[in-house]
């Protein structure tokens, strides 16, 4: 079919309800002095999402992740993780409470269109890593009540619930507790998210779950062979259950990045500087951030890292689209969590995705699914499969 002229495309993108199913932006909210309502610059403070850039990029909202790094599987480690995750959920609520004309919490699939029509950004919540639930999966009930509607059980390392895609198999899939957690997630009506989980966990979740599971931010292994990406057979199975793969823009899942311990060490030292911002004046914080930005540039010059391009990102998108069609693919760019490619550095740049897909002949209806409808369909199906009181 003929594509509309390029000049018409920005308007088309604006008309679409656009969601990203994996925003790590809550990590910015915890930064002292950081303001979601100000336009920031990735080169200065490494963030990729704020309200002005969401508006600029036409991103109506998405799933704001309550992410907890994997720590020790000890009572102390789990208690610290529980507190961190709870505070992150509070920070998301505080964001919405502080800016009620710009943001609104969303809980059900139908909320999205209503909130978008009011001109506000849509804030769904997800859990990335269920480690903070510790030994008490009943805590998931609390997170559900706080509004969490998507549950990623595992992160970079194995945890008490199962195996990670990027760790050695320990449970051969889900642990017994992980199976219980998946059932509870289903019962509550949460979408189970297999991004970061091992292939065996993906298979077992597909088997256990009454509702379609999702890949909230993953890529295609056929395009780039990395354990965090997923093979074609599994993408097809996911689609056959009515679900969607939301394509990630995380650099080292798109391109081969040889390990460089010196670079990691230098970056960790810089990260440490940013951890000590609390208690500083605004002027002192600015100085630290300028130093850190300069330090980041020096590290990049000294230990250059191969960087994926927008075309490489799009090759994952188009591979999935060719494989399973536009009803089963979407966007989960991992903004503020390591996402972004040369040519699409922050959320303001996402109209480029629409522009490319229009050129490839995708219709507005198909793009509406790709940008939000598909994920909302999965959210709705999870809700409908919940356990209701007898
Ligand atoms: Zn992630």
PDB file of C-alpha atoms in Angstrom, residues 3-185:
ATOM      1  CA  UNK A   3       2.511   5.354   2.468  1.00  0.00           C
ATOM      2  CA  UNK A   4       1.168   8.812   3.291  1.00  0.00           C
ATOM      3  CA  UNK A   5       3.583  11.702   2.701  1.00  0.00           C
ATOM      4  CA  UNK A   6       6.244  12.138   5.340  1.00  0.00           C
ATOM      5  CA  UNK A   7       4.806  15.506   6.393  1.00  0.00           C
ATOM      6  CA  UNK A   8       1.591  13.823   7.563  1.00  0.00           C
ATOM      7  CA  UNK A   9       3.383  11.430   9.888  1.00  0.00           C
ATOM      8  CA  UNK A  10       3.942  13.515  13.005  1.00  0.00           C
ATOM      9  CA  UNK A  11       0.202  14.108  13.187  1.00  0.00           C
ATOM     10  CA  UNK A  12      -0.454  10.418  12.800  1.00  0.00           C
ATOM     11  CA  UNK A  13       1.934   9.681  15.663  1.00  0.00           C
ATOM     12  CA  UNK A  14       0.163  12.303  17.820  1.00  0.00           C
ATOM     13  CA  UNK A  15      -3.201  10.684  17.187  1.00  0.00           C
ATOM     14  CA  UNK A  16      -2.002   7.304  18.419  1.00  0.00           C
ATOM     15  CA  UNK A  17      -2.225   6.319  22.056  1.00  0.00           C
ATOM     16  CA  UNK A  18       1.426   5.453  22.712  1.00  0.00           C
ATOM     17  CA  UNK A  19       2.541   3.352  25.643  1.00  0.00           C
ATOM     18  CA  UNK A  20       5.921   1.945  26.585  1.00  0.00           C
ATOM     19  CA  UNK A  21       5.671  -1.169  28.729  1.00  0.00           C
ATOM     20  CA  UNK A  22       8.970  -0.680  30.519  1.00  0.00           C
ATOM     21  CA  UNK A  23       9.918   2.722  31.914  1.00  0.00           C
ATOM     22  CA  UNK A  24      12.661   2.751  34.541  1.00  0.00           C
ATOM     23  CA  UNK A  25      11.910   6.421  35.163  1.00  0.00           C
ATOM     24  CA  UNK A  26      11.008   5.881  38.853  1.00  0.00           C
ATOM     25  CA  UNK A  27      14.767   5.625  39.450  1.00  0.00           C
ATOM     26  CA  UNK A  28      15.024   9.308  38.461  1.00  0.00           C
ATOM     27  CA  UNK A  29      12.278  10.223  40.927  1.00  0.00           C
ATOM     28  CA  UNK A  30      14.520   9.180  43.799  1.00  0.00           C
ATOM     29  CA  UNK A  31      17.235  11.640  42.765  1.00  0.00           C
ATOM     30  CA  UNK A  32      17.428  14.626  45.086  1.00  0.00           C
ATOM     31  CA  UNK A  33      16.302  17.769  43.291  1.00  0.00           C
ATOM     32  CA  UNK A  34      15.314  15.968  40.086  1.00  0.00           C
ATOM     33  CA  UNK A  35      12.054  17.338  38.704  1.00  0.00           C
ATOM     34  CA  UNK A  36       9.865  15.296  36.337  1.00  0.00           C
ATOM     35  CA  UNK A  37       8.328  18.541  35.038  1.00  0.00           C
ATOM     36  CA  UNK A  38      11.639  19.958  33.786  1.00  0.00           C
ATOM     37  CA  UNK A  39      13.151  19.058  30.447  1.00  0.00           C
ATOM     38  CA  UNK A  40      16.439  17.271  31.086  1.00  0.00           C
ATOM     39  CA  UNK A  41      19.245  16.320  28.757  1.00  0.00           C
ATOM     40  CA  UNK A  42      20.592  12.804  28.516  1.00  0.00           C
ATOM     41  CA  UNK A  43      24.135  14.090  28.078  1.00  0.00           C
ATOM     42  CA  UNK A  44      23.917  16.024  31.322  1.00  0.00           C
ATOM     43  CA  UNK A  45      22.087  13.758  33.731  1.00  0.00           C
ATOM     44  CA  UNK A  46      21.659  10.501  31.723  1.00  0.00           C
ATOM     45  CA  UNK A  47      17.857  10.546  31.981  1.00  0.00           C
ATOM     46  CA  UNK A  48      15.623   9.851  28.995  1.00  0.00           C
ATOM     47  CA  UNK A  49      12.104  10.492  30.216  1.00  0.00           C
ATOM     48  CA  UNK A  50      10.423  13.508  31.805  1.00  0.00           C
ATOM     49  CA  UNK A  51       7.049  15.140  31.249  1.00  0.00           C
ATOM     50  CA  UNK A  52       8.248  17.630  28.596  1.00  0.00           C
ATOM     51  CA  UNK A  53      10.037  14.914  26.624  1.00  0.00           C
ATOM     52  CA  UNK A  54       7.024  12.576  26.916  1.00  0.00           C
ATOM     53  CA  UNK A  55       4.878  15.324  25.398  1.00  0.00           C
ATOM     54  CA  UNK A  56       7.456  16.041  22.711  1.00  0.00           C
ATOM     55  CA  UNK A  57       7.754  12.370  21.765  1.00  0.00           C
ATOM     56  CA  UNK A  58       4.011  11.778  21.936  1.00  0.00           C
ATOM     57  CA  UNK A  59       4.387   9.106  24.613  1.00  0.00           C
ATOM     58  CA  UNK A  60       1.077   9.019  26.464  1.00  0.00           C
ATOM     59  CA  UNK A  61       2.414   6.861  29.257  1.00  0.00           C
ATOM     60  CA  UNK A  62       3.312   3.344  30.112  1.00  0.00           C
ATOM     61  CA  UNK A  63       4.283   0.941  32.822  1.00  0.00           C
ATOM     62  CA  UNK A  64       6.483   2.632  35.413  1.00  0.00           C
ATOM     63  CA  UNK A  65       8.698  -0.082  36.846  1.00  0.00           C
ATOM     64  CA  UNK A  66       9.221  -0.732  40.513  1.00  0.00           C
ATOM     65  CA  UNK A  67      12.668  -2.139  39.895  1.00  0.00           C
ATOM     66  CA  UNK A  68      14.846  -3.651  42.591  1.00  0.00           C
ATOM     67  CA  UNK A  69      18.394  -4.824  41.867  1.00  0.00           C
ATOM     68  CA  UNK A  70      19.050  -8.436  42.776  1.00  0.00           C
ATOM     69  CA  UNK A  71      20.753  -8.649  46.166  1.00  0.00           C
ATOM     70  CA  UNK A  72      21.582 -11.458  48.576  1.00  0.00           C
ATOM     71  CA  UNK A  73      18.890 -14.026  49.268  1.00  0.00           C
ATOM     72  CA  UNK A  74      19.146 -13.454  53.004  1.00  0.00           C
ATOM     73  CA  UNK A  75      16.554 -12.117  55.464  1.00  0.00           C
ATOM     74  CA  UNK A  76      18.434  -8.792  55.631  1.00  0.00           C
ATOM     75  CA  UNK A  77      18.773  -8.550  51.854  1.00  0.00           C
ATOM     76  CA  UNK A  78      15.100  -9.314  51.342  1.00  0.00           C
ATOM     77  CA  UNK A  79      14.005  -6.816  54.006  1.00  0.00           C
ATOM     78  CA  UNK A  80      16.105  -4.071  52.409  1.00  0.00           C
ATOM     79  CA  UNK A  81      14.648  -4.925  48.994  1.00  0.00           C
ATOM     80  CA  UNK A  82      11.100  -4.891  50.380  1.00  0.00           C
ATOM     81  CA  UNK A  83      11.663  -1.390  51.771  1.00  0.00           C
ATOM     82  CA  UNK A  84      13.250  -0.151  48.533  1.00  0.00           C
ATOM     83  CA  UNK A  85      10.388  -1.473  46.386  1.00  0.00           C
ATOM     84  CA  UNK A  86       7.748  -0.060  48.727  1.00  0.00           C
ATOM     85  CA  UNK A  87       9.422   3.354  48.662  1.00  0.00           C
ATOM     86  CA  UNK A  88       9.555   3.239  44.875  1.00  0.00           C
ATOM     87  CA  UNK A  89       5.813   2.570  44.737  1.00  0.00           C
ATOM     88  CA  UNK A  90       5.355   5.525  47.085  1.00  0.00           C
ATOM     89  CA  UNK A  91       7.544   7.713  44.832  1.00  0.00           C
ATOM     90  CA  UNK A  92       5.324   6.908  41.838  1.00  0.00           C
ATOM     91  CA  UNK A  93       2.245   7.902  43.843  1.00  0.00           C
ATOM     92  CA  UNK A  94       3.983  11.068  44.993  1.00  0.00           C
ATOM     93  CA  UNK A  95       4.759  11.978  41.381  1.00  0.00           C
ATOM     94  CA  UNK A  96       1.115  11.650  40.403  1.00  0.00           C
ATOM     95  CA  UNK A  97      -0.114  13.404  43.557  1.00  0.00           C
ATOM     96  CA  UNK A  98       2.267  16.321  42.992  1.00  0.00           C
ATOM     97  CA  UNK A  99       1.202  16.795  39.353  1.00  0.00           C
ATOM     98  CA  UNK A 100      -2.468  15.821  39.166  1.00  0.00           C
ATOM     99  CA  UNK A 101      -3.043  17.809  35.972  1.00  0.00           C
ATOM    100  CA  UNK A 102      -0.190  16.089  34.136  1.00  0.00           C
ATOM    101  CA  UNK A 103      -0.276  12.497  35.402  1.00  0.00           C
ATOM    102  CA  UNK A 104      -2.880   9.981  36.452  1.00  0.00           C
ATOM    103  CA  UNK A 105      -2.557   6.480  37.867  1.00  0.00           C
ATOM    104  CA  UNK A 106      -4.115   3.805  35.681  1.00  0.00           C
ATOM    105  CA  UNK A 107      -5.287   0.413  36.867  1.00  0.00           C
ATOM    106  CA  UNK A 108      -7.506  -1.096  34.170  1.00  0.00           C
ATOM    107  CA  UNK A 109      -7.061  -1.260  30.399  1.00  0.00           C
ATOM    108  CA  UNK A 110      -9.975   1.123  29.849  1.00  0.00           C
ATOM    109  CA  UNK A 111      -8.315   3.840  31.928  1.00  0.00           C
ATOM    110  CA  UNK A 112      -5.734   4.565  29.228  1.00  0.00           C
ATOM    111  CA  UNK A 113      -7.983   6.153  26.596  1.00  0.00           C
ATOM    112  CA  UNK A 114      -9.852   8.233  29.161  1.00  0.00           C
ATOM    113  CA  UNK A 115      -6.637   9.583  30.707  1.00  0.00           C
ATOM    114  CA  UNK A 116      -5.044  10.261  27.321  1.00  0.00           C
ATOM    115  CA  UNK A 117      -8.167  12.149  26.211  1.00  0.00           C
ATOM    116  CA  UNK A 118      -7.776  14.425  29.234  1.00  0.00           C
ATOM    117  CA  UNK A 119      -4.260  15.306  28.065  1.00  0.00           C
ATOM    118  CA  UNK A 120      -2.569  13.629  31.041  1.00  0.00           C
ATOM    119  CA  UNK A 121       0.165  10.993  30.994  1.00  0.00           C
ATOM    120  CA  UNK A 122      -0.902   7.465  31.888  1.00  0.00           C
ATOM    121  CA  UNK A 123       0.883   5.822  34.800  1.00  0.00           C
ATOM    122  CA  UNK A 124       0.538   2.065  35.017  1.00  0.00           C
ATOM    123  CA  UNK A 125       2.851   0.284  37.441  1.00  0.00           C
ATOM    124  CA  UNK A 126       4.863  -2.899  37.116  1.00  0.00           C
ATOM    125  CA  UNK A 127       7.278  -4.871  39.253  1.00  0.00           C
ATOM    126  CA  UNK A 128      10.664  -5.702  37.776  1.00  0.00           C
ATOM    127  CA  UNK A 129      12.142  -8.392  40.005  1.00  0.00           C
ATOM    128  CA  UNK A 130       9.893  -9.985  42.645  1.00  0.00           C
ATOM    129  CA  UNK A 131      12.873 -10.441  44.971  1.00  0.00           C
ATOM    130  CA  UNK A 132      11.471  -7.774  47.376  1.00  0.00           C
ATOM    131  CA  UNK A 133       8.533 -10.071  48.146  1.00  0.00           C
ATOM    132  CA  UNK A 134      11.008 -12.169  50.124  1.00  0.00           C
ATOM    133  CA  UNK A 135       9.494 -15.311  51.582  1.00  0.00           C
ATOM    134  CA  UNK A 136       6.018 -13.790  51.831  1.00  0.00           C
ATOM    135  CA  UNK A 137       4.354 -13.778  48.439  1.00  0.00           C
ATOM    136  CA  UNK A 138       1.211 -12.468  50.164  1.00  0.00           C
ATOM    137  CA  UNK A 139       2.925  -9.077  49.933  1.00  0.00           C
ATOM    138  CA  UNK A 140       1.938  -9.117  46.260  1.00  0.00           C
ATOM    139  CA  UNK A 141      -1.619  -8.342  47.402  1.00  0.00           C
ATOM    140  CA  UNK A 142      -0.372  -5.025  48.790  1.00  0.00           C
ATOM    141  CA  UNK A 143       1.389  -4.127  45.547  1.00  0.00           C
ATOM    142  CA  UNK A 144      -1.780  -4.986  43.643  1.00  0.00           C
ATOM    143  CA  UNK A 145      -3.710  -2.622  45.895  1.00  0.00           C
ATOM    144  CA  UNK A 146      -1.085   0.043  45.217  1.00  0.00           C
ATOM    145  CA  UNK A 147      -1.904  -0.382  41.543  1.00  0.00           C
ATOM    146  CA  UNK A 148       0.721  -2.790  40.207  1.00  0.00           C
ATOM    147  CA  UNK A 149      -0.674  -4.664  37.205  1.00  0.00           C
ATOM    148  CA  UNK A 150       2.391  -6.359  35.715  1.00  0.00           C
ATOM    149  CA  UNK A 151       4.770  -8.740  37.439  1.00  0.00           C
ATOM    150  CA  UNK A 152       8.298  -9.534  36.266  1.00  0.00           C
ATOM    151  CA  UNK A 153       9.471 -12.291  38.569  1.00  0.00           C
ATOM    152  CA  UNK A 154      13.194 -12.254  37.905  1.00  0.00           C
ATOM    153  CA  UNK A 155      16.050  -9.904  36.930  1.00  0.00           C
ATOM    154  CA  UNK A 156      19.768 -10.262  36.040  1.00  0.00           C
ATOM    155  CA  UNK A 157      20.382 -13.085  38.537  1.00  0.00           C
ATOM    156  CA  UNK A 158      18.465 -16.101  39.745  1.00  0.00           C
ATOM    157  CA  UNK A 159      16.291 -15.404  42.748  1.00  0.00           C
ATOM    158  CA  UNK A 160      13.993 -17.304  45.096  1.00  0.00           C
ATOM    159  CA  UNK A 161      11.351 -17.550  42.343  1.00  0.00           C
ATOM    160  CA  UNK A 162      13.366 -18.895  39.447  1.00  0.00           C
ATOM    161  CA  UNK A 163      16.160 -18.644  36.921  1.00  0.00           C
ATOM    162  CA  UNK A 164      17.356 -15.575  35.098  1.00  0.00           C
ATOM    163  CA  UNK A 165      18.184 -15.517  31.373  1.00  0.00           C
ATOM    164  CA  UNK A 166      21.604 -14.182  32.365  1.00  0.00           C
ATOM    165  CA  UNK A 167      22.570 -16.639  35.113  1.00  0.00           C
ATOM    166  CA  UNK A 168      23.366 -20.363  35.378  1.00  0.00           C
ATOM    167  CA  UNK A 169      20.293 -22.602  35.640  1.00  0.00           C
ATOM    168  CA  UNK A 170      19.605 -23.359  39.264  1.00  0.00           C
ATOM    169  CA  UNK A 171      15.904 -24.187  39.491  1.00  0.00           C
ATOM    170  CA  UNK A 172      15.540 -25.330  35.857  1.00  0.00           C
ATOM    171  CA  UNK A 173      12.807 -22.762  35.448  1.00  0.00           C
ATOM    172  CA  UNK A 174      10.593 -21.620  38.267  1.00  0.00           C
ATOM    173  CA  UNK A 175      11.154 -22.619  41.879  1.00  0.00           C
ATOM    174  CA  UNK A 176       8.167 -24.074  43.776  1.00  0.00           C
ATOM    175  CA  UNK A 177       7.649 -20.599  45.283  1.00  0.00           C
ATOM    176  CA  UNK A 178       7.880 -19.094  41.814  1.00  0.00           C
ATOM    177  CA  UNK A 179       5.041 -21.311  40.652  1.00  0.00           C
ATOM    178  CA  UNK A 180       2.946 -20.177  43.621  1.00  0.00           C
ATOM    179  CA  UNK A 181       3.758 -16.570  42.803  1.00  0.00           C
ATOM    180  CA  UNK A 182       2.707 -17.000  39.165  1.00  0.00           C
ATOM    181  CA  UNK A 183      -0.612 -18.469  40.281  1.00  0.00           C
ATOM    182  CA  UNK A 184      -1.157 -15.608  42.735  1.00  0.00           C
ATOM    183  CA  UNK A 185      -0.327 -13.048  40.023  1.00  0.00           C
TER     184      UNK A 185
END
